[in-house]
Coordinates of C-alpha atoms and ligand atoms in Angstrom, one line a residue:
X187 CA 5.2 41.5 -7.4
X188 CA 7.7 41.3 -4.6
X189 CA 6.3 40.2 -1.2
X190 CA 5.7 42.9 1.4
X191 CA 8.8 44.6 2.6
X192 CA 9.3 44.0 6.3
X193 CA 12.8 43.1 7.5
X194 CA 12.1 39.6 8.6
X195 CA 10.4 37.3 6.2
X196 CA 6.7 37.7 6.6
X197 CA 6.0 34.1 5.9
X198 CA 8.3 32.8 8.6
X199 CA 6.8 32.1 11.9
X200 CA 9.0 32.4 14.9
X201 CA 9.4 29.1 16.8
X202 CA 10.0 28.8 20.5
X203 CA 10.8 25.1 21.0
X204 CA 12.8 23.5 23.7
X205 CA 14.9 21.4 21.4
X206 CA 18.1 19.5 22.0
X207 CA 20.8 22.1 22.7
X208 CA 23.9 22.1 20.5
X209 CA 27.0 22.3 22.6
X210 CA 28.9 23.8 19.8
X211 CA 26.2 26.4 19.4
X212 CA 26.3 27.4 23.0
X213 CA 30.2 27.5 23.0
X214 CA 30.0 29.6 19.9
X215 CA 27.8 32.2 21.6
X216 CA 29.9 32.2 24.8
X217 CA 33.1 32.7 22.8
X218 CA 31.6 35.2 20.5
X219 CA 30.8 37.3 23.4
X220 CA 34.2 36.8 25.0
X221 CA 35.9 37.8 21.8
X222 CA 33.7 40.9 21.3
X223 CA 34.5 42.0 24.9
X224 CA 38.2 41.3 24.6
X225 CA 38.6 42.8 21.1
X226 CA 35.9 45.3 20.4
X227 CA 37.9 46.7 17.5
X228 CA 37.7 43.4 15.7
X229 CA 34.0 43.0 15.1
X230 CA 34.6 40.5 12.3
X231 CA 36.8 38.2 14.3
X232 CA 36.0 34.6 13.3
X233 CA 34.6 32.4 16.1
X234 CA 36.1 29.0 15.4
X235 CA 34.8 26.2 17.8
X236 CA 35.3 22.5 17.0
X237 CA 35.3 19.2 18.8
X238 CA 38.9 18.3 19.9
X239 CA 40.5 15.7 17.7
X240 CA 42.0 14.1 20.8
X241 CA 40.6 13.8 24.3
X242 CA 43.9 15.0 25.8
X243 CA 43.2 18.4 24.3
X244 CA 39.9 18.7 26.1
X245 CA 36.5 18.2 24.7
X246 CA 36.2 21.2 22.3
X247 CA 38.7 23.8 21.3
X248 CA 38.5 27.4 20.2
X249 CA 40.9 28.2 17.4
X250 CA 40.2 31.9 16.8
X251 CA 43.4 33.3 18.2
X252 CA 45.6 32.5 15.2
X253 CA 43.4 34.2 12.6
X254 CA 42.8 37.1 15.0
X255 CA 46.6 37.6 15.1
X256 CA 46.6 37.9 11.4
X257 CA 43.8 40.4 11.4
X258 CA 45.5 42.5 14.0
X259 CA 48.7 42.4 12.1
X260 CA 46.9 43.8 9.1
X261 CA 45.8 46.7 11.3
X262 CA 49.4 47.2 12.3
X263 CA 49.1 45.7 15.8
X264 CA 51.5 42.9 16.8
X265 CA 50.0 40.4 19.2
X266 CA 51.1 36.8 19.6
X267 CA 48.2 34.3 19.4
X268 CA 48.9 32.9 22.8
X269 CA 48.4 36.3 24.3
X270 CA 45.2 36.8 22.3
X271 CA 44.0 33.4 23.6
X272 CA 44.7 34.5 27.1
X273 CA 42.7 37.6 26.7
X274 CA 39.8 35.7 25.3
X275 CA 40.0 33.2 28.1
X276 CA 39.9 36.0 30.7
X277 CA 36.6 37.3 29.1
X278 CA 34.8 34.0 29.1
X279 CA 32.0 34.3 31.7
X280 CA 31.5 31.4 34.1
X281 CA 28.8 29.2 32.7
X282 CA 27.1 25.8 33.3
X283 CA 28.8 24.2 30.4
X284 CA 32.6 24.8 30.8
X285 CA 34.6 23.3 33.7
X286 CA 38.1 24.2 32.5
X287 CA 39.9 26.3 29.8
X288 CA 43.6 25.8 29.0
X289 CA 45.8 27.5 26.5
X290 CA 47.9 25.1 24.4
X291 CA 50.3 25.1 21.5
X292 CA 50.3 28.0 19.1
X293 CA 47.3 29.6 20.8
X294 CA 44.5 27.0 21.0
X295 CA 42.1 27.2 23.8
X296 CA 41.2 23.7 25.0
X297 CA 37.7 23.5 26.5
X298 CA 36.8 20.9 29.1
X299 CA 33.1 20.4 29.5
X300 CA 31.2 19.9 32.7
X301 CA 29.9 16.3 32.8
X302 CA 26.7 17.4 34.7
X303 CA 25.6 19.3 31.6
X304 CA 26.1 16.1 29.5
X305 CA 24.1 14.1 32.0
X306 CA 21.3 16.6 31.7
X307 CA 21.2 16.5 27.9
X308 CA 21.3 12.7 27.8
X309 CA 18.7 12.3 30.4
X310 CA 16.5 14.6 28.3
X311 CA 16.9 12.3 25.3
X312 CA 15.9 9.3 27.4
X313 CA 12.9 11.0 28.9
X314 CA 11.6 13.1 26.1
X315 CA 13.0 11.3 23.1
X316 CA 15.3 12.8 20.6
X317 CA 14.3 16.4 19.9
X318 CA 15.5 18.6 17.0
X319 CA 17.7 21.6 17.9
X320 CA 15.7 24.7 18.7
X321 CA 15.2 26.7 15.6
X322 CA 14.5 30.4 15.1
X323 CA 12.1 30.3 12.3
X324 CA 9.8 27.8 10.7
X325 CA 10.0 27.8 6.9
X326 CA 7.6 26.7 4.3
X327 CA 9.8 24.6 2.1
X328 CA 8.9 23.3 -1.3
X329 CA 11.1 20.3 -2.3
X330 CA 11.1 19.3 -5.9
X331 CA 12.4 15.8 -6.2
X332 CA 12.1 12.5 -8.1
X333 CA 10.3 14.2 -11.1
X334 CA 10.5 11.5 -13.7
X335 CA 9.1 11.8 -17.2
X336 CA 5.9 10.1 -18.3
X337 CA 6.3 7.3 -20.8
X338 CA 10.0 7.3 -20.4
X339 CA 11.8 5.0 -18.1
X340 CA 12.5 6.3 -14.6
X341 CA 16.3 5.8 -14.5
X342 CA 18.9 5.8 -11.8
X343 CA 19.3 9.5 -12.0
X344 CA 15.7 9.8 -10.8
X345 CA 16.4 7.2 -8.2
X346 CA 19.1 9.5 -6.8
X347 CA 16.8 12.5 -6.8
X348 CA 14.1 10.3 -5.1
X349 CA 16.4 9.1 -2.4
X350 CA 18.1 12.4 -1.7
X351 CA 14.9 14.4 -1.9
X352 CA 13.1 12.1 0.5
X353 CA 15.8 12.5 3.1
X354 CA 16.0 16.2 2.7
X355 CA 12.2 16.3 3.4
X356 CA 12.6 14.1 6.4
X357 CA 15.4 16.2 7.8
X358 CA 13.4 19.4 7.4
X359 CA 10.3 17.9 8.8
X360 CA 12.2 16.7 11.8
X361 CA 13.5 20.2 12.3
X362 CA 9.9 21.4 12.4
X363 CA 9.6 23.0 9.0
X364 CA 6.5 22.9 6.9
X365 CA 7.5 20.8 3.9
X366 CA 5.7 20.4 0.6
X367 CA 7.0 17.4 -1.3
X368 CA 6.5 17.9 -5.0
X369 CA 6.8 15.5 -7.9
X370 CA 7.4 17.7 -11.0
X371 CA 6.5 15.0 -13.5
X372 CA 7.3 15.6 -17.1
X373 CA 3.8 15.1 -18.4
X374 CA 3.3 17.9 -21.0
X375 CA 6.0 17.5 -23.6
X376 CA 5.7 17.1 -27.4
X377 CA 6.3 13.3 -26.9
X378 CA 2.5 13.1 -26.2
X379 CA 1.7 13.9 -29.8
X380 CA 3.2 10.7 -31.1
X381 CA 2.0 8.7 -28.2
X382 CA -1.6 9.8 -28.7
X383 CA -1.4 9.3 -32.5
X384 CA -0.1 5.8 -31.9
X385 CA -2.8 5.1 -29.3
X386 CA -5.5 6.1 -31.8
X387 CA -4.2 3.5 -34.3
X388 CA -3.5 0.7 -31.9
X389 CA -6.5 1.1 -29.6
X390 CA -9.1 2.9 -31.6
X391 CA -11.8 2.4 -28.9
X392 CA -9.6 3.8 -26.2
X393 CA -12.4 6.2 -25.3
X394 CA -14.6 3.4 -24.0
X395 CA -12.2 0.5 -23.3
X396 CA -9.1 1.1 -21.2
X397 CA -6.2 0.1 -23.4
X398 CA -4.1 -2.7 -22.0
X399 CA -0.6 -1.1 -22.3
X400 CA 1.6 -3.3 -20.2
X401 CA 4.9 -1.9 -21.4
X402 CA 4.8 1.8 -22.0
X403 CA 8.4 1.7 -22.7
X404 CA 7.9 -0.5 -25.8
X405 CA 4.8 1.5 -26.7
X406 CA 7.0 4.6 -26.7
X407 CA 9.6 3.0 -28.8
X408 CA 7.1 1.9 -31.4
X409 CA 5.6 5.4 -31.6
X410 CA 9.1 6.9 -31.9
X411 CA 10.0 4.6 -34.9
X412 CA 6.9 5.7 -36.7
X413 CA 7.5 9.3 -35.8
X414 CA 11.0 9.2 -37.3
X415 CA 10.1 7.3 -40.4
X416 CA 6.6 8.3 -41.4
X417 CA 5.9 11.9 -42.5
X418 CA 2.1 11.5 -42.3
X419 CA 2.3 10.1 -38.8
X420 CA 4.6 12.9 -37.8
X421 CA 2.1 15.6 -39.0
X422 CA -0.7 13.9 -37.1
X423 CA 1.5 13.7 -34.0
X424 CA 2.0 17.5 -34.1
X425 CA -1.7 18.0 -34.7
X426 CA -2.4 15.9 -31.6
X427 CA -0.1 18.1 -29.5
X428 CA -2.0 21.1 -30.5
X429 CA -5.4 19.6 -29.7
X430 CA -4.1 18.3 -26.4
X431 CA -2.8 21.7 -25.4
X432 CA -6.1 23.2 -26.4
X433 CA -7.5 20.7 -23.9
X434 CA -9.9 18.9 -26.3
X435 CA -11.6 16.2 -24.2
X436 CA -10.7 13.2 -26.3
X437 CA -7.1 14.2 -26.3
X438 CA -7.1 14.9 -22.6
X439 CA -8.6 11.4 -22.1
X440 CA -5.9 9.7 -24.2
X441 CA -3.2 11.7 -22.3
X442 CA -4.6 10.7 -19.0
X443 CA -4.7 7.0 -19.9
X444 CA -1.0 7.2 -20.9
X445 CA -0.1 9.1 -17.7
X446 CA -1.9 6.6 -15.5
X447 CA 0.1 3.7 -16.9
X448 CA 3.4 5.6 -15.9
X449 CA 2.0 6.7 -12.6
X450 CA 1.3 3.2 -11.5
X451 CA 4.8 2.2 -12.3
X452 CA 6.3 5.1 -10.4
X453 CA 4.1 4.5 -7.5
X454 CA 5.3 0.9 -7.2
X455 CA 8.8 2.2 -6.7
X456 CA 7.7 4.8 -4.2
X457 CA 5.8 2.2 -2.2
X458 CA 8.7 0.0 -1.9
X459 CA 11.1 2.7 -0.9
X460 CA 8.6 4.4 1.4
X461 CA 8.6 7.7 -0.5
X462 CA 5.9 10.3 -0.1
X463 CA 5.2 12.8 -3.0
X464 CA 2.5 15.0 -4.3
X465 CA 2.2 15.2 -8.1
X466 CA 2.3 18.7 -9.7
X467 CA 3.4 17.8 -13.2
X468 CA 4.3 20.3 -15.9
X469 CA 0.7 20.2 -17.2
X470 CA -0.4 21.7 -13.9
X471 CA 1.2 25.0 -15.0
X472 CA -0.4 25.2 -18.5
X473 CA -2.7 28.2 -17.7
X474 CA 0.0 29.8 -15.5
X475 CA 2.4 29.7 -18.5
X476 CA -0.1 31.9 -20.4
X477 CA 0.0 34.3 -17.5
X478 CA 3.8 34.3 -17.4
X479 CA 3.9 35.1 -21.1
X480 CA 1.5 37.9 -20.6
X481 CA 3.5 39.3 -17.7
X482 CA 6.8 39.1 -19.7
X483 CA 5.3 40.7 -22.7
X484 CA 3.9 43.6 -20.7
X485 CA 7.2 44.2 -19.0
X486 CA 9.1 44.0 -22.2
X487 CA 11.3 41.3 -20.9
X488 CA 11.3 39.1 -24.1
X489 CA 13.1 39.6 -27.4
X490 CA 12.7 38.0 -30.7
X491 CA 15.3 35.5 -31.9
X492 CA 14.8 33.7 -35.2
X493 CA 11.1 33.4 -34.6
X494 CA 11.5 32.5 -31.0
X495 CA 10.8 34.6 -28.0
X496 CA 13.7 34.5 -25.6
X497 CA 14.5 36.2 -22.3
X498 CA 18.0 37.1 -21.0
X499 CA 19.2 37.6 -17.5
X500 CA 22.3 39.5 -16.4
X501 CA 25.3 37.3 -16.0
X502 CA 23.7 34.3 -17.7
X503 CA 25.2 33.0 -20.9
X504 CA 22.2 31.2 -22.3
X505 CA 18.8 32.8 -22.6
X506 CA 15.5 31.1 -21.8
X507 CA 13.3 30.1 -24.7
X508 CA 9.8 31.2 -23.5
X509 CA 7.9 30.7 -26.8
X510 CA 9.2 28.4 -29.6
X511 CA 8.8 29.5 -33.3
X512 CA 5.8 27.2 -33.6
X513 CA 4.2 29.0 -30.7
X514 CA 4.6 26.2 -28.2
X515 CA 6.0 26.5 -24.7
X516 CA 9.1 24.9 -23.3
X517 CA 10.7 23.4 -20.2
X518 CA 11.9 26.9 -19.5
X519 CA 8.4 28.4 -19.7
X520 CA 7.0 25.7 -17.3
X521 CA 9.8 26.3 -14.8
X522 CA 9.2 30.1 -14.9
X523 CA 5.5 29.5 -14.1
X524 CA 6.5 26.9 -11.5
X525 CA 8.8 29.1 -9.5
X526 CA 6.3 31.9 -9.5
X527 CA 3.6 29.5 -8.3
X528 CA 5.7 28.1 -5.5
X529 CA 6.4 31.5 -4.0
X530 CA 3.1 33.3 -4.6
X531 CA 0.5 30.5 -4.4
X532 CA 2.2 27.8 -2.5
X533 CA 3.7 30.5 -0.2
X534 CA 7.1 28.9 -0.1
X535 CA 10.0 30.9 1.4
X536 CA 12.5 28.2 0.7
X537 CA 12.6 26.3 -2.6
X538 CA 14.7 23.2 -3.1
X539 CA 15.3 21.4 -6.4
X540 CA 16.9 18.0 -6.3
X541 CA 17.9 17.5 -9.9
X542 CA 21.0 16.1 -11.7
X543 CA 24.0 18.5 -11.8
X544 CA 23.6 18.8 -15.6
X545 CA 20.6 21.1 -15.0
X546 CA 22.3 23.6 -12.8
X547 CA 22.7 26.3 -15.5
X548 CA 19.0 25.9 -16.3
X549 CA 18.0 26.7 -12.8
X550 CA 20.5 29.5 -12.4
X551 CA 19.0 31.1 -15.5
X552 CA 15.4 30.5 -14.3
X553 CA 16.1 32.2 -11.0
X554 CA 17.9 35.1 -12.5
X555 CA 15.1 35.7 -14.9
X556 CA 12.4 35.2 -12.2
X557 CA 14.3 37.8 -10.0
X558 CA 14.5 40.2 -13.0
X559 CA 10.8 40.1 -13.8
X560 CA 9.8 40.3 -10.1
X561 CA 8.6 36.7 -9.5
X562 CA 11.0 36.2 -6.7
X563 CA 13.1 38.2 -4.3
X564 CA 16.3 36.4 -3.4
X565 CA 16.5 38.2 0.0
X566 CA 13.2 36.7 1.0
X567 CA 13.3 33.3 -0.5
X568 CA 16.1 30.8 0.0
X569 CA 16.8 28.9 -3.2
X570 CA 18.8 25.6 -3.3
X571 CA 19.8 23.6 -6.3
X572 CA 20.7 20.2 -5.0
X573 CA 22.6 18.8 -7.9
X574 CA 24.0 15.3 -7.9
X575 CA 26.6 13.4 -10.0
X576 CA 25.8 10.5 -12.4
X577 CA 25.6 6.9 -11.3
X578 CA 28.3 4.7 -12.7
X579 CA 28.5 1.0 -13.1
X580 CA 31.3 -1.1 -11.6
X581 CA 33.1 -0.6 -14.9
X582 CA 33.2 3.1 -14.1
X583 CA 31.0 3.8 -17.2
X584 CA 27.5 5.1 -17.2
X585 CA 25.3 2.7 -15.3
X586 CA 23.6 0.5 -18.0
X587 CA 22.5 -3.1 -18.4
X588 CA 24.8 -5.6 -20.2
X589 CA 22.9 -5.0 -23.4
X590 CA 23.4 -1.2 -23.0
X591 CA 19.8 -0.3 -22.0
X592 CA 18.9 1.9 -19.1
X593 CA 18.4 -0.2 -16.0
X594 CA 14.7 -0.4 -15.0
X595 CA 14.4 0.6 -11.4
X596 CA 12.0 -2.1 -10.5
X597 CA 14.5 -4.7 -11.7
X598 CA 17.2 -3.0 -9.7
X599 CA 15.1 -3.2 -6.5
X600 CA 14.3 -6.9 -7.2
X601 CA 17.9 -7.6 -7.6
X602 CA 18.6 -5.8 -4.3
X603 CA 16.1 -8.0 -2.6
X604 CA 17.6 -11.1 -4.1
X605 CA 21.1 -10.2 -3.1
X606 CA 20.0 -9.2 0.4
X607 CA 18.2 -12.5 0.8
X608 CA 21.4 -14.3 -0.2
X609 CA 23.4 -12.4 2.2
X610 CA 21.2 -13.2 5.1
X611 CA 21.3 -16.9 4.2
X612 CA 25.1 -16.7 3.9
X613 CA 25.1 -15.4 7.5
X614 CA 22.8 -18.2 8.4
X615 CA 20.1 -15.9 9.6
X616 CA 17.5 -18.2 8.0
X617 CA 18.2 -20.6 10.9
X618 CA 17.3 -18.2 13.6
X619 CA 14.7 -16.0 12.2
X620 CA 11.1 -16.8 11.4
X621 CA 10.1 -16.5 7.8
X622 CA 8.4 -13.2 8.6
X623 CA 11.4 -11.9 10.4
X624 CA 13.6 -12.9 7.6
X625 CA 11.4 -11.2 5.0
X626 CA 11.4 -8.0 7.1
X627 CA 15.2 -8.1 7.5
X628 CA 15.6 -8.8 3.7
X629 CA 13.6 -5.7 2.8
X630 CA 15.3 -3.6 5.4
X631 CA 18.7 -4.5 4.1
X632 CA 17.9 -4.3 0.4
X633 CA 16.2 -0.9 0.3
X634 CA 18.3 0.4 3.1
X635 CA 21.6 -0.4 1.4
X636 CA 20.5 1.2 -1.9
X637 CA 19.5 4.4 -0.1
X638 CA 22.5 4.5 2.2
X639 CA 25.0 3.8 -0.7
X640 CA 23.7 6.9 -2.3
X641 CA 23.3 9.1 0.7
X642 CA 26.7 8.2 2.2
X643 CA 28.5 9.7 -0.8
X644 CA 28.9 13.4 -1.3
X645 CA 26.0 14.0 -3.7
X646 CA 28.1 16.3 -5.8
X647 CA 30.3 13.5 -6.9
X648 CA 29.4 10.6 -9.3
X649 CA 29.1 7.3 -7.5
X650 CA 29.6 3.7 -8.4
X651 CA 26.6 1.5 -8.0
X652 CA 27.8 -1.8 -6.6
X653 CA 25.6 -4.3 -4.7
X654 CA 28.8 -6.1 -3.5
X655 CA 30.0 -3.0 -1.9
X656 CA 26.8 -1.8 -0.4
X657 CA 26.1 -5.3 1.0
X658 CA 29.4 -5.5 2.9
X659 CA 28.9 -5.9 6.6
X660 CA 32.0 -3.9 7.6
X661 CA 32.7 -0.3 7.1
X662 CA 30.2 2.6 6.6
X663 CA 27.4 0.6 5.1
X664 CA 23.7 0.1 5.9
X665 CA 24.2 -3.5 6.7
X666 CA 26.8 -2.8 9.3
X667 CA 24.7 -0.1 10.9
X668 CA 21.5 -2.0 10.9
X669 CA 23.3 -4.9 12.6
X670 CA 25.0 -2.6 15.1
X671 CA 21.7 -1.0 16.0
X672 CA 19.8 -4.3 16.4
X673 CA 22.6 -5.6 18.7
X674 CA 22.5 -2.5 20.8
X675 CA 18.8 -2.8 21.2
X676 CA 19.2 -6.4 22.3
X677 CA 21.6 -5.6 25.2
X678 CA 18.8 -4.6 27.6
X679 CA 16.5 -7.3 26.4
X680 CA 19.2 -10.0 27.0
X681 CA 19.8 -8.5 30.5
X682 CA 16.0 -9.1 31.1
X683 CA 15.5 -5.3 31.6
X684 CA 12.2 -4.2 30.1
X685 CA 11.6 -1.0 28.3
X686 CA 9.4 0.1 31.3
X687 CA 12.3 -0.5 33.7
X688 CA 14.6 1.5 31.5
X689 CA 12.2 4.3 31.4
X690 CA 11.9 4.3 35.2
X691 CA 15.6 4.1 35.6
X692 CA 16.1 7.1 33.2
X693 CA 14.3 9.3 35.8
X694 CA 16.3 8.3 38.9
X695 CA 19.5 6.5 37.8
X696 CA 22.6 8.5 36.9
X697 CA 23.8 7.7 33.3
X698 CA 27.3 6.3 33.6
X699 CA 29.9 8.8 32.2
X700 CA 33.0 8.3 34.5
X701 CA 34.9 5.9 32.3
X702 CA 36.8 7.6 29.4
X703 CA 35.0 5.5 26.8
X704 CA 31.6 6.3 28.3
X705 CA 32.3 10.0 28.1
X706 CA 33.7 9.8 24.6
X707 CA 30.5 8.1 23.4
X708 CA 28.3 10.7 25.2
X709 CA 30.2 13.5 23.5
X710 CA 29.6 12.0 20.1
X711 CA 25.9 11.5 20.8
X712 CA 25.6 15.1 22.0
X713 CA 27.0 16.3 18.7
X714 CA 23.7 15.3 16.9
X715 CA 22.1 18.8 17.0
X716 CA 25.3 20.5 15.7
X717 CA 25.5 18.0 12.8
X718 CA 21.9 18.7 11.9
X719 CA 22.5 22.5 12.0
X720 CA 25.5 22.1 9.7
X721 CA 23.6 19.9 7.2
X722 CA 20.7 22.3 7.1
X723 CA 23.1 24.9 5.8
X724 CA 24.8 22.8 3.0
X725 CA 22.2 20.0 2.6
X726 CA 25.0 17.5 2.3
X727 CA 23.5 14.4 3.9
X728 CA 26.7 12.2 3.8
X729 CA 27.7 14.1 6.9
X730 CA 24.8 12.4 8.7
X731 CA 26.0 9.1 7.5
X732 CA 29.5 9.8 8.7
X733 CA 28.0 10.9 12.0
X734 CA 25.9 7.8 12.6
X735 CA 28.9 5.6 11.6
X736 CA 31.0 7.4 14.2
X737 CA 28.3 6.8 16.8
X738 CA 28.4 3.2 16.0
X739 CA 32.2 2.8 16.1
X740 CA 32.5 4.8 19.3
X741 CA 29.8 2.6 20.7
X742 CA 31.9 -0.5 19.9
X743 CA 34.9 1.0 21.7
X744 CA 32.8 1.7 24.7
X745 CA 31.2 -1.7 24.7
X746 CA 34.6 -3.5 24.3
X747 CA 35.9 -1.9 27.5
X748 CA 32.8 -1.4 29.6
X749 CA 30.8 -4.3 30.9
X750 CA 27.1 -3.5 30.8
X751 CA 26.1 -6.9 32.1
X752 CA 28.3 -9.3 34.1
X753 CA 27.8 -13.0 34.0
X754 CA 29.3 -15.8 36.0
X755 CA 31.0 -18.9 34.6
X756 CA 27.6 -20.6 34.2
X757 CA 26.4 -17.7 32.0
X758 CA 24.0 -16.4 34.6
X759 CA 23.6 -12.7 35.0
X760 CA 25.2 -11.5 38.2
X761 CA 25.2 -7.8 37.8
X762 CA 23.5 -5.3 35.5
X763 CA 25.0 -1.9 35.2
X764 CA 21.9 0.3 34.7
X765 CA 23.9 3.5 34.2
X766 CA 25.5 1.9 31.2
X767 CA 22.3 0.4 29.8
X768 CA 21.0 3.9 29.8
X769 CA 23.9 5.0 27.7
X770 CA 23.2 2.1 25.3
X771 CA 19.6 3.3 25.2
X772 CA 20.6 6.9 24.4
X773 CA 22.9 5.6 21.6
X774 CA 20.0 3.5 20.1
X775 CA 17.7 6.6 20.2
X776 CA 20.2 8.8 18.4
X777 CA 20.9 6.1 15.8
X778 CA 17.1 5.6 15.3
X779 CA 16.6 9.4 14.7
X780 CA 19.4 9.3 12.1
X781 CA 18.0 6.2 10.4
X782 CA 14.6 7.9 10.2
X783 CA 16.1 10.8 8.3
X784 CA 18.1 8.5 6.1
X785 CA 15.1 6.3 5.4
X786 CA 16.5 3.2 6.9
X787 CA 14.1 0.9 8.6
X788 CA 15.7 -1.1 11.4
X789 CA 14.1 -4.4 12.4
X790 CA 13.9 -5.9 15.9
X791 CA 15.8 -9.0 14.9
X792 CA 18.1 -9.7 12.0
Ligands
LIG295 N1 11.6 15.9 -15.4 C1 12.9 16.4 -15.3 C2 13.9 15.4 -15.7 O1 13.7 14.2 -15.7 C3 13.2 16.9 -13.9 C4 12.3 18.0 -13.4 C5 12.9 18.8 -12.3 N2 12.1 19.8 -11.8 C6 11.9 21.0 -12.4 N3 11.1 21.9 -11.8 N4 12.4 21.3 -13.6 O2 15.1 15.7 -16.0

């Protein structure tokens, strides 16, 4: 069942594109060639290019010589790194990007860029808007995220998955990939037996009158109490599951009613956070699970284990349970059907699962088994498990309410709104903003800070949920960044320069890059494509947060030393430095592009 065997992935369409060039990427190509020509006997030589930590060492540096000296030594050739660096330098062809190369220290090659090239790239941003880096192939990516369970509370773990998944989708869409956003809702478990049995008792006329279940949570708890204490009820609950899975109309109806209640609650969260998802719950795979079982039986992949049918994969310590001893299917069965569907019917050539780190073994086993039985070919499909750590409260224990219950997400968002509102009043913004502007700012801060607090931490680690921390207006926080952005946007406005004038100026005015702080800012802005390329590899979005924060702090340094607008003692504008306003404009554009990916919604005034 493997996809056809051409070298390149048949589903990937080549993309031409004239995206925003990555300086690091170009330097990488230039030095790779220089190294190849200088040392043809070292085909594996690492090409190490990075931005210089200090402007006195140039703009970028090539640090390959040191490791190449090691590699040569292993071949019995003694060559000092400085000598290697020299030889590399001699092989660098003249090109439009580099103005100067200098060898320094142990064997570093310091690279000074041509400012003309920077001018060109920045001008492009102003005229054409922020473009993604050019990419070789367009993938069809299926991103599985959020994925809460019906009738159970959507908890902070699902919030993490929702926030991270949404940003991953936005990143990949920005890069031009074809993204399918999937909500793999848990809607087919055995919990439906007791829910339906309880529904029959409480709302016997549910077939004709829609049952007014306001609190599905409470309903679930009631059903669970009966299930655990009443043998007859338990038996009936099991019978209900069987009838549901046989798709008897009345039971499907009851199931749908229950799912709809949950669905509405989930959607309220998605609307507030501006999340887009398509629901393909576990139930969607019911028939496909039958096909999976058929396929596994035929291929002899399953074995019997105490009445269960299990499947092993090489190198995995735990087998999948495909069929339970009572004949039912499991979470494993549904994920086998699901992975097969995503590759063969959804035509995905890149599958991403944003699920808590505790499920990593589950997915490793699923993928290994799927590969073993021919559902996927790992050489043709990129698979990423995006795990994330648990959310902790400020007491460093698992995030819970005071009474020890799971925190309802809707309550959490409401508290965020309340706190953000207080913060704005504390800063006396209510005195300058209209009620509408204040409300927009409040929502922007509240939802922005919750998302950003999550995204700015390495997702692999656990993180402490603290409104106090996330609402701080200093440091790497959403509040700080949203303010900074709004302030940058207001610079031209306050100088009475209209967006039209700026657009005109972008065509015929040189962007100011002579001052050291101007050039420093430009270099950070131009790193945007290389940051995206890096994140696309490891899908660690906190690097984008670090980047946008660096943009903002570098901007402050620029703004502190470079006047954009000069005023006389009476406060009247006497001079507008258009070249610098353009640099402000480019900064705002790059920040806006980052905000879009991170799901932050800046407001015009705050
Ligand atoms: N519903 C699951 C949970 O809440 C997550 C589902 C993740 N996706 C999947 N294909 N298994 O833990």
